Short mmCIF file of C-alpha atoms and ligand atoms in Angstrom, two decimals:
data_model
loop_
_atom_site.label_atom_id
_atom_site.label_comp_id
_atom_site.label_asym_id
_atom_site.label_seq_id
_atom_site.Cartn_x
_atom_site.Cartn_y
_atom_site.Cartn_z
CA UNK A 16 -10.68 -8.57 -29.25
CA UNK A 17 -12.87 -11.05 -31.14
CA UNK A 18 -15.57 -10.72 -33.79
CA UNK A 19 -18.99 -12.32 -33.88
CA UNK A 20 -21.43 -11.85 -36.78
CA UNK A 21 -19.75 -8.57 -37.74
CA UNK A 22 -19.65 -7.18 -34.20
CA UNK A 23 -16.56 -6.60 -32.09
CA UNK A 24 -16.44 -8.47 -28.78
CA UNK A 25 -14.00 -7.22 -26.12
CA UNK A 26 -13.11 -10.33 -24.16
CA UNK A 27 -11.55 -10.17 -20.70
CA UNK A 28 -9.60 -13.11 -19.26
CA UNK A 29 -8.51 -14.34 -22.71
CA UNK A 30 -5.19 -13.89 -24.51
CA UNK A 31 -4.53 -13.17 -28.19
CA UNK A 32 -4.76 -16.33 -30.31
CA UNK A 33 -6.82 -18.35 -27.82
CA UNK A 34 -10.09 -20.15 -28.62
CA UNK A 35 -12.54 -19.72 -25.77
CA UNK A 36 -16.19 -19.92 -24.82
CA UNK A 37 -17.19 -16.43 -23.72
CA UNK A 38 -20.14 -15.12 -21.76
CA UNK A 39 -21.45 -11.69 -22.83
CA UNK A 40 -21.41 -9.38 -19.81
CA UNK A 41 -22.53 -6.11 -21.41
CA UNK A 42 -24.47 -5.55 -24.64
CA UNK A 43 -25.53 -1.91 -24.84
CA UNK A 44 -23.84 -0.60 -27.99
CA UNK A 45 -24.68 -1.48 -31.60
CA UNK A 46 -21.00 -1.85 -32.63
CA UNK A 47 -19.55 -3.91 -29.81
CA UNK A 48 -20.25 -5.90 -26.69
CA UNK A 49 -18.14 -7.03 -23.74
CA UNK A 50 -17.59 -10.58 -22.58
CA UNK A 51 -15.64 -12.79 -20.17
CA UNK A 52 -13.80 -15.93 -21.33
CA UNK A 53 -15.31 -18.63 -19.14
CA UNK A 54 -13.80 -21.77 -20.73
CA UNK A 55 -10.53 -21.71 -22.62
CA UNK A 56 -10.55 -24.38 -25.37
CA UNK A 57 -7.13 -23.70 -26.89
CA UNK A 58 -4.90 -21.89 -24.38
CA UNK A 59 -2.05 -19.59 -25.34
CA UNK A 60 1.42 -20.87 -24.38
CA UNK A 61 1.63 -17.64 -22.34
CA UNK A 62 -1.33 -18.61 -20.13
CA UNK A 63 -0.59 -19.38 -16.46
CA UNK A 64 -2.59 -20.24 -13.33
CA UNK A 65 -3.75 -16.99 -11.71
CA UNK A 66 -1.71 -16.44 -8.51
CA UNK A 67 -4.60 -14.50 -6.91
CA UNK A 68 -7.62 -16.62 -5.89
CA UNK A 69 -9.85 -13.51 -6.06
CA UNK A 70 -9.17 -12.75 -9.75
CA UNK A 71 -10.95 -14.22 -12.74
CA UNK A 72 -14.32 -13.89 -14.52
CA UNK A 73 -16.96 -12.19 -12.36
CA UNK A 74 -14.57 -11.71 -9.45
CA UNK A 75 -12.30 -8.84 -8.28
CA UNK A 76 -11.83 -6.27 -11.06
CA UNK A 77 -8.47 -4.99 -9.79
CA UNK A 78 -6.15 -7.00 -12.06
CA UNK A 79 -6.56 -7.64 -15.79
CA UNK A 80 -3.77 -10.05 -16.63
CA UNK A 81 -3.15 -12.43 -13.72
CA UNK A 82 -3.58 -15.25 -16.30
CA UNK A 83 -0.62 -14.16 -18.47
CA UNK A 84 3.12 -14.63 -17.93
CA UNK A 85 4.83 -11.36 -16.88
CA UNK A 86 6.73 -11.35 -20.21
CA UNK A 87 3.44 -11.61 -22.15
CA UNK A 88 1.95 -8.81 -20.03
CA UNK A 89 4.85 -6.56 -21.05
CA UNK A 90 4.44 -7.52 -24.73
CA UNK A 91 0.72 -6.70 -24.54
CA UNK A 92 1.43 -3.34 -22.88
CA UNK A 93 4.01 -2.50 -25.56
CA UNK A 94 1.42 -3.38 -28.23
CA UNK A 95 -1.14 -1.09 -26.57
CA UNK A 96 1.30 1.87 -26.46
CA UNK A 97 2.33 1.24 -30.06
CA UNK A 98 -1.28 1.05 -31.23
CA UNK A 99 -2.28 4.28 -29.46
CA UNK A 100 0.67 6.17 -30.98
CA UNK A 101 -0.26 4.83 -34.44
CA UNK A 102 -3.99 5.55 -34.05
CA UNK A 103 -3.85 8.96 -32.36
CA UNK A 104 -0.48 10.39 -33.45
CA UNK A 105 0.06 8.62 -36.79
CA UNK A 106 3.48 7.34 -35.62
CA UNK A 107 5.07 3.95 -36.14
CA UNK A 108 7.22 3.45 -33.04
CA UNK A 109 9.00 0.36 -31.70
CA UNK A 110 8.02 0.11 -28.04
CA UNK A 111 9.66 -2.01 -25.35
CA UNK A 112 8.15 -2.21 -21.87
CA UNK A 113 10.90 -2.81 -19.33
CA UNK A 114 10.53 -5.00 -16.26
CA UNK A 115 11.06 -3.42 -12.85
CA UNK A 116 12.81 -5.42 -10.11
CA UNK A 117 10.75 -7.19 -7.44
CA UNK A 118 8.51 -9.59 -9.39
CA UNK A 119 4.83 -9.31 -10.36
CA UNK A 120 3.33 -9.54 -6.83
CA UNK A 121 3.50 -7.42 -3.62
CA UNK A 122 4.50 -4.21 -5.43
CA UNK A 123 1.58 -1.92 -4.61
CA UNK A 124 2.68 0.46 -1.82
CA UNK A 125 -0.41 2.68 -2.14
CA UNK A 126 -3.97 1.46 -2.65
CA UNK A 127 -7.61 2.40 -2.18
CA UNK A 128 -9.95 -0.33 -0.92
CA UNK A 129 -13.73 0.08 -0.91
CA UNK A 130 -15.84 -0.67 2.18
CA UNK A 131 -19.37 -2.13 2.24
CA UNK A 132 -22.27 -1.01 4.47
CA UNK A 133 -21.23 -3.48 7.19
CA UNK A 134 -17.68 -2.08 7.24
CA UNK A 135 -16.02 -5.00 5.38
CA UNK A 136 -13.20 -4.01 2.96
CA UNK A 137 -12.70 -5.26 -0.59
CA UNK A 138 -12.37 -4.21 -4.23
CA UNK A 139 -14.98 -3.71 -6.94
CA UNK A 140 -15.87 -6.10 -9.72
CA UNK A 141 -14.89 -4.92 -13.21
CA UNK A 142 -17.23 -2.13 -14.46
CA UNK A 143 -19.47 -2.57 -11.42
CA UNK A 144 -20.21 -1.06 -8.02
CA UNK A 145 -20.45 -4.57 -6.50
CA UNK A 146 -17.83 -5.21 -3.88
CA UNK A 147 -15.73 -8.39 -3.70
CA UNK A 148 -14.74 -8.87 -0.07
CA UNK A 149 -11.06 -9.78 0.27
CA UNK A 150 -8.84 -11.43 2.88
CA UNK A 151 -5.73 -10.54 0.83
CA UNK A 152 -4.64 -8.66 -2.27
CA UNK A 153 -1.43 -10.35 -3.50
CA UNK A 154 -0.27 -7.35 -5.57
CA UNK A 155 -0.38 -5.10 -2.48
CA UNK A 156 2.61 -5.07 -0.13
CA UNK A 157 1.89 -7.20 2.91
CA UNK A 158 1.77 -4.44 5.61
CA UNK A 159 -0.71 -2.39 3.55
CA UNK A 160 -2.95 -5.37 2.79
CA UNK A 161 -2.94 -6.48 6.44
CA UNK A 162 -3.58 -2.94 7.78
CA UNK A 163 -6.79 -2.66 5.74
CA UNK A 164 -8.06 -6.21 5.19
CA UNK A 165 -7.60 -7.60 8.73
CA UNK A 166 -10.24 -5.33 10.24
CA UNK A 167 -13.61 -3.73 9.60
CA UNK A 168 -14.18 -0.04 8.85
CA UNK A 169 -17.74 0.73 10.03
CA UNK A 170 -19.05 4.03 8.66
CA UNK A 171 -16.32 4.39 6.00
CA UNK A 172 -16.88 4.29 2.23
CA UNK A 173 -13.25 3.54 1.35
CA UNK A 174 -9.77 3.38 2.87
CA UNK A 175 -6.55 4.71 1.37
CA UNK A 176 -3.37 3.02 2.53
CA UNK A 177 0.30 3.76 1.90
CA UNK A 178 3.50 2.19 3.20
CA UNK A 179 6.77 4.09 3.06
CA UNK A 180 10.37 2.89 2.79
CA UNK A 181 10.78 2.41 6.56
CA UNK A 182 7.52 0.49 6.93
CA UNK A 183 5.32 3.31 8.21
CA UNK A 184 1.73 2.42 7.30
CA UNK A 185 -0.67 5.33 6.86
CA UNK A 186 -4.40 4.70 6.48
CA UNK A 187 -6.94 7.37 5.62
CA UNK A 188 -10.65 6.63 6.07
CA UNK A 189 -12.87 8.21 3.42
CA UNK A 190 -16.61 8.76 3.67
CA UNK A 191 -19.06 7.55 1.00
CA UNK A 192 -18.39 10.70 -1.04
CA UNK A 193 -14.63 10.14 -0.97
CA UNK A 194 -13.92 12.88 1.60
CA UNK A 195 -11.17 12.06 4.16
CA UNK A 196 -12.55 11.38 7.66
CA UNK A 197 -9.38 10.57 9.63
CA UNK A 198 -5.77 9.45 9.17
CA UNK A 199 -3.87 6.91 11.24
CA UNK A 200 -0.12 6.32 11.17
CA UNK A 201 1.39 2.99 12.25
CA UNK A 202 5.13 2.45 12.55
CA UNK A 203 6.43 -0.96 11.54
CA UNK A 204 9.94 -2.36 11.78
CA UNK A 205 9.74 -3.94 8.32
CA UNK A 206 10.82 -1.85 5.33
CA UNK A 207 9.30 -2.51 1.89
CA UNK A 208 11.38 -5.03 -0.09
CA UNK A 209 12.93 -3.28 -3.09
CA UNK A 210 13.16 0.15 -1.51
CA UNK A 211 16.36 0.75 0.43
CA UNK A 212 15.40 2.20 3.77
CA UNK A 213 16.57 5.76 4.40
CA UNK A 214 19.38 6.00 6.95
CA UNK A 215 17.17 8.16 9.19
CA UNK A 216 13.38 7.97 9.05
CA UNK A 217 12.43 11.47 7.86
CA UNK A 218 9.16 13.27 8.46
CA UNK A 219 5.79 11.55 8.74
CA UNK A 220 6.40 9.20 5.82
CA UNK A 221 9.75 8.77 4.14
CA UNK A 222 10.68 7.45 0.71
CA UNK A 223 14.11 6.67 -0.57
CA UNK A 224 14.76 7.21 -4.29
CA UNK A 225 17.43 8.60 -6.59
CA UNK A 226 20.06 8.21 -3.87
CA UNK A 227 18.35 10.39 -1.28
CA UNK A 228 15.41 10.59 1.12
CA UNK A 229 12.09 12.33 0.37
CA UNK A 230 9.25 13.37 2.62
CA UNK A 231 5.77 12.49 1.41
CA UNK A 232 2.48 13.54 2.89
CA UNK A 233 0.71 10.47 4.42
CA UNK A 234 -1.27 8.74 1.65
CA UNK A 235 -0.36 11.56 -0.80
CA UNK A 236 1.05 10.87 -4.26
CA UNK A 237 4.24 8.87 -4.62
CA UNK A 238 5.09 6.31 -7.30
CA UNK A 239 3.23 3.15 -6.30
CA UNK A 240 5.80 0.52 -7.30
CA UNK A 241 8.83 0.50 -4.95
CA UNK A 242 11.24 0.52 -7.91
CA UNK A 243 9.34 3.04 -10.06
CA UNK A 244 10.73 6.29 -8.64
CA UNK A 245 14.33 5.21 -9.28
CA UNK A 246 13.56 3.90 -12.78
CA UNK A 247 11.58 7.00 -13.79
CA UNK A 248 14.13 9.43 -12.35
CA UNK A 249 16.86 7.65 -14.35
CA UNK A 250 14.79 7.76 -17.57
CA UNK A 251 13.78 11.41 -17.06
CA UNK A 252 17.42 12.34 -16.30
CA UNK A 253 18.65 10.55 -19.42
CA UNK A 254 16.04 12.19 -21.69
CA UNK A 255 16.39 15.66 -20.12
CA UNK A 256 20.23 15.67 -20.02
CA UNK A 257 20.08 18.94 -18.06
CA UNK A 258 23.14 21.19 -18.46
CA UNK A 259 24.56 23.70 -15.95
CA UNK A 260 22.73 27.03 -16.02
CA UNK A 261 19.55 25.69 -17.64
CA UNK A 262 15.99 26.54 -16.63
CA UNK A 263 13.84 23.47 -15.97
CA UNK A 264 10.09 23.26 -15.37
CA UNK A 265 8.76 20.27 -13.40
CA UNK A 266 4.99 20.34 -13.95
CA UNK A 267 2.58 18.25 -11.83
CA UNK A 268 5.56 17.96 -9.49
CA UNK A 269 4.02 16.12 -6.51
CA UNK A 270 6.62 16.06 -3.72
CA UNK A 271 9.29 17.40 -6.12
CA UNK A 272 10.80 14.06 -7.20
CA UNK A 273 11.89 14.98 -10.73
CA UNK A 274 12.73 18.63 -10.03
CA UNK A 275 14.79 17.63 -6.98
CA UNK A 276 16.62 14.93 -8.90
CA UNK A 277 17.42 17.24 -11.85
CA UNK A 278 18.40 20.34 -9.82
CA UNK A 279 22.04 19.30 -9.15
CA UNK A 280 22.67 19.04 -12.93
CA UNK A 281 21.30 22.58 -13.46
CA UNK A 282 23.89 23.75 -10.94
CA UNK A 283 24.04 26.94 -8.91
CA UNK A 284 23.37 29.10 -12.02
CA UNK A 285 20.38 27.04 -13.10
CA UNK A 286 16.75 27.28 -12.07
CA UNK A 287 14.21 24.53 -11.42
CA UNK A 288 10.57 25.47 -10.95
CA UNK A 289 8.24 22.77 -9.61
CA UNK A 290 4.53 23.42 -10.17
CA UNK A 291 1.92 21.48 -8.20
CA UNK A 292 -1.74 22.12 -7.34
CA UNK A 293 -2.06 20.19 -4.07
CA UNK A 294 -1.03 22.29 -1.01
CA UNK A 295 0.08 19.24 1.03
CA UNK A 296 2.28 17.99 -1.84
CA UNK A 297 3.71 21.53 -2.20
CA UNK A 298 4.61 21.56 1.51
CA UNK A 299 6.41 18.22 1.10
CA UNK A 300 8.17 19.53 -2.04
CA UNK A 301 9.32 22.64 -0.13
CA UNK A 302 10.89 20.38 2.50
CA UNK A 303 12.44 18.11 -0.13
CA UNK A 304 13.98 20.99 -2.10
CA UNK A 305 15.15 22.97 0.94
CA UNK A 306 18.82 22.16 0.31
CA UNK A 307 18.67 23.10 -3.39
CA UNK A 308 18.75 26.92 -3.74
CA UNK A 309 18.20 26.69 -7.52
CA UNK A 310 14.86 24.88 -6.98
CA UNK A 311 11.54 26.49 -6.06
CA UNK A 312 7.94 25.36 -5.64
CA UNK A 313 5.02 27.21 -7.18
CA UNK A 314 1.58 26.17 -6.00
CA UNK A 315 -0.99 26.40 -8.77
CA UNK A 316 -3.03 24.68 -11.44
CA UNK A 317 -1.28 23.69 -14.64
CA UNK A 318 -3.73 24.92 -17.26
CA UNK A 319 -3.22 27.02 -20.38
CA UNK A 320 -3.93 30.31 -18.59
CA UNK A 321 -1.87 29.51 -15.47
CA UNK A 322 1.01 28.27 -17.56
CA UNK A 323 1.02 31.37 -19.77
CA UNK A 324 1.18 33.53 -16.62
CA UNK A 325 3.95 31.38 -15.16
CA UNK A 326 6.04 31.64 -18.33
CA UNK A 327 5.64 35.43 -18.31
CA UNK A 328 6.68 35.63 -14.66
CA UNK A 329 9.60 33.32 -15.28
CA UNK A 330 10.99 35.94 -17.68
CA UNK A 331 13.05 33.37 -19.58
CA UNK A 332 12.07 30.48 -21.84
CA UNK A 333 12.46 27.06 -20.20
CA UNK A 334 15.21 24.89 -21.67
CA UNK A 335 13.66 21.66 -20.40
CA UNK A 336 10.09 20.84 -19.39
CA UNK A 337 9.27 17.69 -17.43
CA UNK A 338 5.58 16.92 -17.04
CA UNK A 339 3.92 14.05 -15.19
CA UNK A 340 0.17 14.70 -15.35
CA UNK A 341 -2.62 12.48 -13.99
CA UNK A 342 -4.28 9.93 -16.32
CA UNK A 343 -6.17 12.57 -18.34
CA UNK A 344 -2.82 13.93 -19.56
CA UNK A 345 -1.80 17.56 -20.00
CA UNK A 346 -4.33 18.05 -22.80
CA UNK A 347 -4.08 19.91 -26.11
CA UNK A 348 -4.24 23.48 -24.68
CA UNK A 349 -1.38 22.98 -22.19
CA UNK A 350 0.64 21.04 -24.78
CA UNK A 351 0.31 23.92 -27.28
CA UNK A 352 1.45 26.52 -24.70
CA UNK A 353 4.45 24.34 -23.77
CA UNK A 354 5.49 23.73 -27.37
CA UNK A 355 5.21 27.46 -28.13
CA UNK A 356 7.58 28.22 -25.23
CA UNK A 357 10.25 26.49 -27.34
CA UNK A 358 12.01 24.15 -24.86
CA UNK A 359 14.89 22.12 -26.30
CA UNK A 360 13.47 19.04 -24.56
CA UNK A 361 10.05 18.04 -23.25
CA UNK A 362 10.07 14.92 -21.09
CA UNK A 363 6.54 13.59 -20.77
CA UNK A 364 5.89 10.97 -18.06
CA UNK A 365 2.54 9.30 -18.75
CA UNK A 366 0.45 6.61 -17.11
CA UNK A 367 -2.15 6.59 -19.89
CA UNK A 368 -0.91 5.74 -23.39
CA UNK A 369 -4.01 7.23 -25.09
CA UNK A 370 -3.59 10.61 -23.34
CA UNK A 371 0.13 10.55 -24.17
CA UNK A 372 -0.52 9.75 -27.85
CA UNK A 373 -3.13 12.52 -28.12
CA UNK A 374 -0.70 15.07 -26.63
CA UNK A 375 2.24 13.79 -28.73
CA UNK A 376 0.07 14.51 -31.79
CA UNK A 377 -0.49 18.09 -30.57
CA UNK A 378 3.24 18.56 -29.91
CA UNK A 379 3.83 17.21 -33.44
CA UNK A 380 1.49 19.83 -34.96
CA UNK A 381 3.28 22.46 -32.83
CA UNK A 382 6.79 21.58 -34.00
CA UNK A 383 8.04 18.99 -31.49
CA UNK A 384 8.68 15.40 -32.62
CA UNK A 385 8.83 12.22 -30.56
CA UNK A 386 12.55 11.41 -30.30
CA UNK A 387 12.57 8.58 -27.74
CA UNK A 388 10.17 6.53 -25.66
CA UNK A 389 10.70 4.11 -22.78
CA UNK A 390 7.95 2.00 -21.24
CA UNK A 391 8.04 0.56 -17.70
CA UNK A 392 5.96 -2.23 -16.20
CA UNK A 393 5.23 -0.24 -13.05
CA UNK A 394 1.84 -1.97 -12.54
CA UNK A 395 2.30 -5.75 -13.04
CA UNK A 396 -0.85 -7.93 -13.42
CA UNK A 397 -2.81 -4.90 -14.64
CA UNK A 398 -3.02 -3.46 -18.15
CA UNK A 399 -1.49 -0.18 -16.93
CA UNK A 400 1.92 1.00 -18.11
CA UNK A 401 4.15 4.00 -17.42
CA UNK A 402 5.88 5.73 -20.34
CA UNK A 403 8.62 8.35 -20.48
CA UNK A 404 8.66 10.17 -23.82
CA UNK A 405 11.19 12.69 -25.13
CA UNK A 406 9.96 15.41 -27.50
CA UNK A 407 12.43 17.70 -29.22
CA UNK A 408 12.06 20.53 -31.73
CA UNK A 409 11.44 19.07 -35.18
C1 SAM B 29 1.17 11.55 -11.47
S1 SAM B 29 1.41 12.63 -10.11
C2 SAM B 29 3.10 13.07 -10.35
C3 SAM B 29 3.88 13.50 -9.14
C4 SAM B 29 5.40 13.52 -9.25
N1 SAM B 29 5.87 13.86 -10.57
C5 SAM B 29 6.00 12.20 -8.81
O1 SAM B 29 6.44 11.41 -9.66
O2 SAM B 29 6.03 11.93 -7.59
C6 SAM B 29 0.52 14.02 -10.64
C7 SAM B 29 0.54 15.21 -9.70
O3 SAM B 29 -0.12 16.29 -10.38
C8 SAM B 29 -0.91 17.00 -9.44
N2 SAM B 29 -1.93 17.67 -10.27
C9 SAM B 29 -3.05 17.13 -10.81
N3 SAM B 29 -3.66 18.03 -11.60
C10 SAM B 29 -2.92 19.16 -11.56
C11 SAM B 29 -3.02 20.44 -12.18
N4 SAM B 29 -4.02 20.73 -13.01
N5 SAM B 29 -2.08 21.35 -11.92
C12 SAM B 29 -1.04 21.08 -11.09
N6 SAM B 29 -0.89 19.88 -10.48
C13 SAM B 29 -1.82 18.94 -10.71
C14 SAM B 29 -1.40 15.97 -8.46
O4 SAM B 29 -1.70 16.57 -7.21
C15 SAM B 29 -0.18 15.03 -8.39
O5 SAM B 29 0.69 15.42 -7.35
#
């Protein structure tokens, strides 16, 4: 962030402390404008050559920080989380963003590429609908990049791709409105580096995490970074510290990753309820939790009304709530209902620090304080960060 004649300038492709010539790219608001650093006059010691030839000013908008060392990227992410918690929740928290194994490239096991009118795939420029045609995307795992970028997709608007732990590549063509047109599954002999392959390939796509295998629906939700599921399960388990006989809610459960991993600790007398809106993810969760009689899957929307009904039906207050909402976060209404249910621990997994900070503030007003926070660099080269927060009764 720079200042010019009293106005704020948000500068992409620069690093804190650098002197640079910038080109204004957007000037629509009285208080601020946006710009790209086009010539760096005094580089930061943390500046590096961008590994991806498609990134940089005016080019692919997929990555934000290809020009920074991975250590600097993690420092910047920690600063962002810290600033959001200060600004939105009034908290002063030390934040460390931890590195995941595998390096900063070839970590993306799920991606959506856009397709132009001629059928050529690529990614969009930053804050633009313009497409940058690509022959490679170095943050995407090789089999996924090759499956999409080595061919044309006439008639499609976008393509979703996912690669599982045994190398099965699933592509889903989407029309120009984002509706799925068709899905194709390709088996490959090469597993994803960083994910141990399951002993037996299970189901249509198979992921290995937390010491066991999981079925996932095609290009459906699974943690994108090959090491993220293990790291997040460990952090959630540590924060939740589930005891035998406890009741655990796993909200926004996807294929049941956290609920399935926590169920053994709740034991035969415990209860784990996974709540998920997407029917295909619920079907995968049912399969994944089949061997855990204390775990169940409830299909439904997590909103204030649905949650109130669920808590009534449950008949007992949850001891632990794990929630892993999409970027928009759980929101104030859901956070208030959860806090009022009086769990001894709320473990909030968040991919948007601003949404997390807003909801932490609501939990604070409702009697739950932030007791611990871990950050993970689950999206290297981008400004995105995954956080696992523990809230306990104040
Ligand atoms: C970030 S993913 C988390 C999945 C799972 N915890 C995991 O780590 O694999 C969020 C999930 O929430 C689901 N979801 C989104 N909005 C929802 C809502 N309002 N109610 C219930 N589930 C929702 C999505 O379908 C998705 O599976």
